[in-house]
Tab-separated table of C-alpha atoms and ligand atoms in Angstrom:
chain	number	residue	atom	x	y	z
F	1	MET	CA	135.292	92.600	-149.869
F	2	LYS	CA	132.443	93.444	-147.613
F	3	TYR	CA	132.135	91.773	-144.099
F	4	CYS	CA	129.416	91.884	-141.477
F	5	ILE	CA	130.593	91.342	-137.930
F	6	VAL	CA	128.601	90.446	-134.954
F	7	TYR	CA	130.128	90.748	-131.461
F	8	GLY	CA	128.571	88.710	-128.656
F	9	SER	CA	130.362	90.023	-125.838
F	10	PRO	CA	129.186	93.002	-124.081
F	11	ARG	CA	132.768	94.219	-123.384
F	12	LYS	CA	135.658	95.025	-125.774
F	13	LYS	CA	138.312	92.680	-124.488
F	14	ASN	CA	139.305	89.152	-125.505
F	15	THR	CA	136.758	88.147	-128.182
F	16	TYR	CA	136.775	91.824	-129.555
F	17	GLN	CA	140.584	91.638	-129.803
F	18	ALA	CA	140.524	88.035	-131.411
F	19	VAL	CA	138.129	89.601	-134.061
F	20	GLN	CA	140.557	92.636	-134.455
F	21	MET	CA	143.431	90.011	-135.429
F	22	VAL	CA	141.142	88.564	-137.940
F	23	LYS	CA	139.978	92.003	-139.501
F	24	ASN	CA	143.651	93.323	-139.500
F	25	LYS	CA	144.599	90.109	-141.614
F	26	LEU	CA	141.575	90.592	-143.896
F	27	GLU	CA	142.732	94.047	-144.478
F	28	GLN	CA	146.223	93.017	-145.266
F	29	LEU	CA	144.753	90.614	-147.969
F	30	GLU	CA	142.537	93.294	-149.337
F	31	PRO	CA	141.148	96.581	-148.407
F	32	SER	CA	137.897	95.654	-146.811
F	33	GLU	CA	134.624	97.254	-145.582
F	34	PHE	CA	133.202	96.161	-142.074
F	35	THR	CA	129.802	96.749	-140.836
F	36	GLU	CA	129.833	95.927	-137.114
F	37	PHE	CA	126.897	95.007	-134.715
F	38	PHE	CA	127.743	95.045	-130.751
F	39	LEU	CA	125.606	93.092	-128.612
F	40	PRO	CA	123.634	93.715	-126.566
F	41	GLN	CA	123.746	97.580	-127.594
F	42	ASP	CA	122.647	96.765	-131.199
F	43	PHE	CA	120.001	94.328	-129.996
F	44	PRO	CA	118.940	95.471	-126.526
F	45	VAL	CA	115.711	93.328	-126.499
F	46	SER	CA	114.672	89.611	-126.179
F	47	CYS	CA	112.779	87.485	-128.549
F	48	THR	CA	109.253	87.391	-126.888
F	49	GLY	CA	108.515	84.017	-128.416
F	50	CYS	CA	105.388	85.602	-130.103
F	51	PHE	CA	105.592	83.677	-133.342
F	52	THR	CA	104.752	86.593	-135.498
F	53	CYS	CA	107.822	86.160	-137.684
F	54	PHE	CA	107.028	82.458	-138.255
F	55	MET	CA	103.265	82.833	-138.901
F	56	LYS	CA	102.705	86.484	-139.991
F	57	GLY	CA	105.904	87.561	-141.456
F	58	GLU	CA	109.253	89.083	-140.258
F	59	GLN	CA	108.153	92.580	-141.052
F	60	LEU	CA	105.706	92.594	-138.327
F	61	CYS	CA	108.288	91.504	-135.577
F	62	PRO	CA	108.117	93.693	-132.734
F	63	HIS	CA	111.806	94.144	-132.848
F	64	ARG	CA	112.086	94.694	-136.439
F	65	ARG	CA	113.878	98.063	-135.911
F	66	TYR	CA	117.093	95.802	-134.799
F	67	VAL	CA	116.406	93.079	-136.941
F	68	GLU	CA	116.121	94.672	-140.357
F	69	PRO	CA	119.504	96.611	-140.376
F	70	MET	CA	121.341	93.263	-139.290
F	71	GLU	CA	119.568	91.109	-141.790
F	72	ARG	CA	120.421	93.984	-144.537
F	73	ALA	CA	124.163	94.201	-143.455
F	74	MET	CA	124.352	90.292	-143.748
F	75	LEU	CA	122.756	90.053	-147.170
F	76	GLU	CA	124.876	93.042	-148.402
F	77	ALA	CA	128.215	91.540	-146.959
F	78	ASP	CA	130.470	88.977	-148.868
F	79	GLY	CA	131.516	87.311	-145.690
F	80	LEU	CA	129.880	87.098	-142.190
F	81	ILE	CA	132.032	86.898	-138.812
F	82	PHE	CA	130.362	86.067	-135.497
F	83	ALA	CA	132.316	86.002	-132.388
F	84	SER	CA	131.260	84.904	-128.628
F	85	PRO	CA	132.980	84.346	-125.602
F	86	VAL	CA	132.251	81.195	-123.820
F	87	TYR	CA	129.430	81.589	-121.180
F	88	VAL	CA	128.991	78.404	-119.027
F	89	MET	CA	130.237	76.351	-121.823
F	90	GLU	CA	128.072	77.756	-124.335
F	91	LEU	CA	127.645	81.054	-126.605
F	92	SER	CA	126.861	83.913	-124.771
F	93	GLY	CA	123.184	84.711	-124.024
F	94	VAL	CA	123.164	87.937	-125.991
F	95	MET	CA	124.289	86.231	-129.213
F	96	LYS	CA	121.791	83.308	-128.682
F	97	ASN	CA	118.995	86.049	-128.301
F	98	CYS	CA	120.307	87.615	-131.497
F	99	LEU	CA	120.238	84.515	-133.415
F	100	ASP	CA	116.741	83.433	-132.130
F	101	HIS	CA	115.214	86.608	-134.025
F	102	PHE	CA	116.639	85.167	-137.263
F	103	GLY	CA	114.679	81.930	-136.941
F	104	TYR	CA	112.652	82.929	-139.945
F	105	LEU	CA	115.642	82.540	-141.984
F	106	PHE	CA	115.836	78.881	-141.354
F	107	MET	CA	115.675	76.642	-144.243
F	108	PRO	CA	112.231	75.249	-143.323
F	109	HIS	CA	110.815	78.842	-143.398
F	110	ARG	CA	112.141	81.616	-145.571
F	111	PRO	CA	115.893	81.275	-146.219
F	112	ARG	CA	117.707	84.056	-148.331
F	113	ARG	CA	119.270	82.852	-151.607
F	114	GLU	CA	122.193	85.092	-150.945
F	115	MET	CA	123.102	83.234	-147.879
F	116	PHE	CA	123.770	80.218	-150.146
F	117	GLY	CA	126.526	82.009	-151.698
F	118	LYS	CA	128.440	83.310	-148.487
F	119	SER	CA	131.166	82.061	-146.053
F	120	ALA	CA	131.569	82.879	-142.465
F	121	ALA	CA	133.908	82.590	-139.747
F	122	VAL	CA	132.957	81.802	-136.253
F	123	ILE	CA	135.397	82.708	-133.225
F	124	SER	CA	135.005	82.132	-129.533
F	125	THR	CA	137.504	82.913	-126.625
F	126	THR	CA	137.378	81.105	-123.410
F	127	ALA	CA	139.172	81.289	-120.157
F	128	GLY	CA	139.775	77.279	-120.287
F	129	ALA	CA	137.192	75.293	-122.202
F	130	GLY	CA	134.009	75.476	-124.194
F	131	THR	CA	134.594	77.070	-127.550
F	132	LYS	CA	133.440	73.845	-129.264
F	133	TYR	CA	130.005	74.199	-127.873
F	134	ALA	CA	129.743	78.239	-128.181
F	135	ILE	CA	130.947	77.743	-132.115
F	136	ASP	CA	128.459	74.839	-132.595
F	137	GLY	CA	125.588	76.870	-131.400
F	138	ILE	CA	126.527	79.729	-133.807
F	139	CYS	CA	127.173	77.504	-136.855
F	140	ARG	CA	123.913	75.629	-136.472
F	141	SER	CA	122.004	78.765	-137.248
F	142	LEU	CA	124.333	79.837	-139.984
F	143	SER	CA	124.039	76.339	-141.694
F	144	TYR	CA	120.418	76.494	-141.463
F	145	TRP	CA	120.421	79.810	-143.101
F	146	GLY	CA	121.987	77.951	-146.085
F	147	ILE	CA	125.835	78.791	-145.587
F	148	SER	CA	127.950	75.846	-146.351
F	149	ARG	CA	131.398	77.227	-145.889
F	150	ILE	CA	132.116	78.194	-142.189
F	151	PHE	CA	135.512	78.530	-140.652
F	152	ARG	CA	135.812	78.061	-136.850
F	153	CYS	CA	138.413	79.348	-134.630
F	154	GLY	CA	138.467	78.660	-130.835
F	155	VAL	CA	140.624	80.505	-128.645
F	156	SER	CA	141.176	78.633	-125.221
F	157	MET	CA	143.415	81.200	-123.375
F	158	TRP	CA	144.215	79.557	-120.035
F	159	ALA	CA	144.375	83.208	-118.872
F	160	GLY	CA	142.323	86.314	-118.293
F	161	SER	CA	143.555	88.230	-121.175
F	162	PHE	CA	145.784	87.937	-124.360
F	163	GLU	CA	148.398	90.101	-122.436
F	164	GLU	CA	148.613	87.593	-119.810
F	165	MET	CA	148.733	84.415	-121.946
F	166	GLU	CA	151.620	82.182	-122.003
F	167	PRO	CA	153.789	83.583	-124.914
F	168	LYS	CA	153.767	80.336	-127.086
F	169	ARG	CA	150.076	79.724	-126.707
F	170	ARG	CA	149.415	83.239	-127.512
F	171	ALA	CA	151.508	82.938	-130.889
F	172	ARG	CA	149.860	79.600	-131.600
F	173	MET	CA	146.372	81.438	-131.085
F	174	GLU	CA	147.106	84.499	-132.916
F	175	ASN	CA	148.493	82.204	-135.743
F	176	ALA	CA	145.175	80.234	-135.800
F	177	LEU	CA	143.213	83.427	-135.872
F	178	GLU	CA	145.035	84.732	-138.973
F	179	LYS	CA	144.760	81.464	-140.650
F	180	THR	CA	140.947	81.564	-140.220
F	181	ALA	CA	141.173	84.987	-141.895
F	182	VAL	CA	143.016	83.577	-144.725
F	183	ARG	CA	140.709	80.653	-145.220
F	184	LEU	CA	137.717	82.999	-145.079
F	185	TYR	CA	139.092	85.526	-147.686
F	186	GLN	CA	140.292	82.642	-149.964
F	187	SER	CA	136.841	81.049	-149.937
F	188	LEU	CA	135.328	84.288	-150.948
F	189	LYS	CA	137.870	84.755	-153.712
F	190	GLN	CA	137.070	81.108	-155.086
F	191	GLY	CA	133.224	82.278	-155.479
F	192	ALA	CA	130.140	80.790	-154.195
F	193	HIS	CA	130.254	77.069	-153.392
F	194	VAL	CA	127.169	75.212	-152.125
F	195	SER	CA	128.001	71.877	-150.504
F	196	LEU	CA	126.263	68.623	-151.195
F	197	LYS	CA	125.182	68.552	-147.609
F	198	THR	CA	123.659	71.992	-147.878
F	199	LYS	CA	121.876	70.948	-151.156
F	200	VAL	CA	120.383	67.700	-149.526
F	201	LYS	CA	119.288	69.643	-146.453
F	202	PHE	CA	117.677	72.148	-148.726
F	203	LEU	CA	115.748	69.413	-150.763
F	204	MET	CA	114.637	67.791	-147.441
F	205	MET	CA	113.348	71.265	-146.242
F	206	LYS	CA	111.388	71.568	-149.477
F	207	GLN	CA	109.245	68.407	-148.663
F	208	ALA	CA	108.594	69.837	-145.082
F	209	VAL	CA	107.463	73.271	-146.260
F	210	LEU	CA	105.384	72.019	-149.095
F	211	LYS	CA	104.081	68.713	-147.646
F	212	PHE	CA	104.063	68.584	-143.924
F	213	ALA	CA	104.354	71.908	-142.344
F	214	GLN	CA	101.509	73.852	-144.176
F	215	ASN	CA	102.467	77.304	-143.291
F	216	PRO	CA	100.987	79.463	-145.836
F	217	ILE	CA	103.308	82.097	-145.684
F	218	ASP	CA	106.311	79.906	-145.969
F	219	GLN	CA	104.635	78.191	-148.796
F	220	ASP	CA	104.084	81.484	-150.680
F	221	TYR	CA	107.583	82.548	-150.215
F	222	TRP	CA	108.899	79.079	-151.520
F	223	LYS	CA	106.551	79.521	-154.671
F	224	ALA	CA	107.538	83.264	-155.097
F	225	GLN	CA	111.200	82.152	-155.143
F	226	GLY	CA	110.561	79.491	-157.769
F	227	TRP	CA	111.749	76.742	-155.361
F	228	ALA	CA	108.373	74.911	-155.266
F	229	GLN	CA	108.680	74.622	-158.930
F	230	GLY	CA	112.147	73.169	-159.120
F	231	GLU	CA	114.552	76.372	-159.094
F	232	THR	CA	117.139	76.238	-156.415
F	233	PRO	CA	119.138	79.066	-154.688
F	234	TRP	CA	122.429	77.891	-155.816
F	235	LYS	CA	121.384	78.019	-159.528
F	236	GLN	CA	120.073	81.462	-158.807
F	237	LEU	CA	123.210	83.177	-157.358
F	238	LYS	CA	123.684	85.811	-160.125
F	239	GLY	CA	126.710	88.155	-160.473
F	240	LYS	CA	128.906	85.830	-158.294
F	241	LYS	CA	131.880	83.668	-159.849
F	242	SER	CA	130.091	80.563	-159.012
F	243	LYS	CA	131.337	76.875	-158.533
F	244	CYS	CA	127.909	75.557	-157.812
E	1	FMN	C1	129.052	84.513	-117.329
E	1	FMN	C2	130.441	84.067	-117.684
E	1	FMN	C3	130.601	82.605	-117.823
E	1	FMN	C4	131.891	82.095	-118.383
E	1	FMN	N1	131.966	80.788	-118.477
E	1	FMN	C5	133.126	80.221	-118.848
E	1	FMN	C6	133.085	78.823	-119.045
E	1	FMN	O1	132.060	78.151	-118.892
E	1	FMN	N2	134.382	78.205	-119.312
E	1	FMN	C7	135.454	78.989	-119.311
E	1	FMN	O2	136.549	78.542	-119.767
E	1	FMN	N3	135.375	80.309	-119.295
E	1	FMN	C8	134.244	80.986	-119.104
E	1	FMN	N4	134.292	82.277	-118.890
E	1	FMN	C9	135.413	83.125	-119.068
E	1	FMN	C10	135.138	83.646	-120.526
E	1	FMN	O3	134.813	82.910	-121.440
E	1	FMN	C11	136.550	84.404	-120.966
E	1	FMN	O4	137.268	85.106	-120.344
E	1	FMN	C12	136.335	85.104	-122.551
E	1	FMN	O5	137.504	85.250	-123.301
E	1	FMN	C13	135.769	86.557	-122.283
E	1	FMN	O6	135.749	87.196	-123.427
E	1	FMN	P1	135.415	88.836	-123.518
E	1	FMN	O7	136.503	89.286	-122.988
E	1	FMN	O8	135.262	88.972	-124.981
E	1	FMN	O9	134.162	88.943	-122.773
E	1	FMN	C14	132.960	83.046	-118.367
E	1	FMN	C15	132.935	84.371	-118.216
E	1	FMN	C16	131.686	84.719	-117.858
E	1	FMN	C17	131.502	86.267	-117.731
């Protein structure tokens, strides 16, 4: 299996360690290939809000040299893993900034058909509370990219590090991380599955793109995909064992 991992912490501590536990489990289940991106190093620029990606095309984004390798790695991967610490009850700023650069992949713009067949895991660590909000923030982007199966794992440490955690809590959290890896792996083995919720969302977005938004490059893209003419991304998922 191929995985693309995005780390949203500037330091290799708790969130990094949590992801290593998931990686180790995935490796146990099947030898795997991981392409990893570390933020902010691999994305050292902030979205300027220029609207170029939306109105003229993502190829013209002033930060394309950072966006393109990550998009390519995500499209080539079977599974995606996003991980962020909780910062002031939210996802980290570097993770949010990274996701902002992929606004053009949202369904009402130019989603990629490959995304509809993927599964993802979203992991967050916190000293006390807030993983729900950090994970929600990431899941929102992923679901608007077309991903139906997203497995969430929030690690509330009540300590500064894994080593300082109360042993029972640590064992429970490590178990939860391993389970997340198993669920991600099993969903990938089952093949592409697009949920009814994602299908309905896609069909609603189709109305927005074709009738209301009137952005020519979005409309041209939808026509080129055949989606304006009735095709759907889930029927187009070729080469995947599909349960769509
Ligand atoms: C700027 C900042 C904001 C934080 N905000 C919270 C918070 O709102 N709630 C909380 O419980 N922990 C908070 N923390 C603690 C981190 O979420 C926690 O230590 C996390 O595991 C750090 O992950 P890392 O080691 O991967 O950086 C914050 C830490 C930082 C640096």
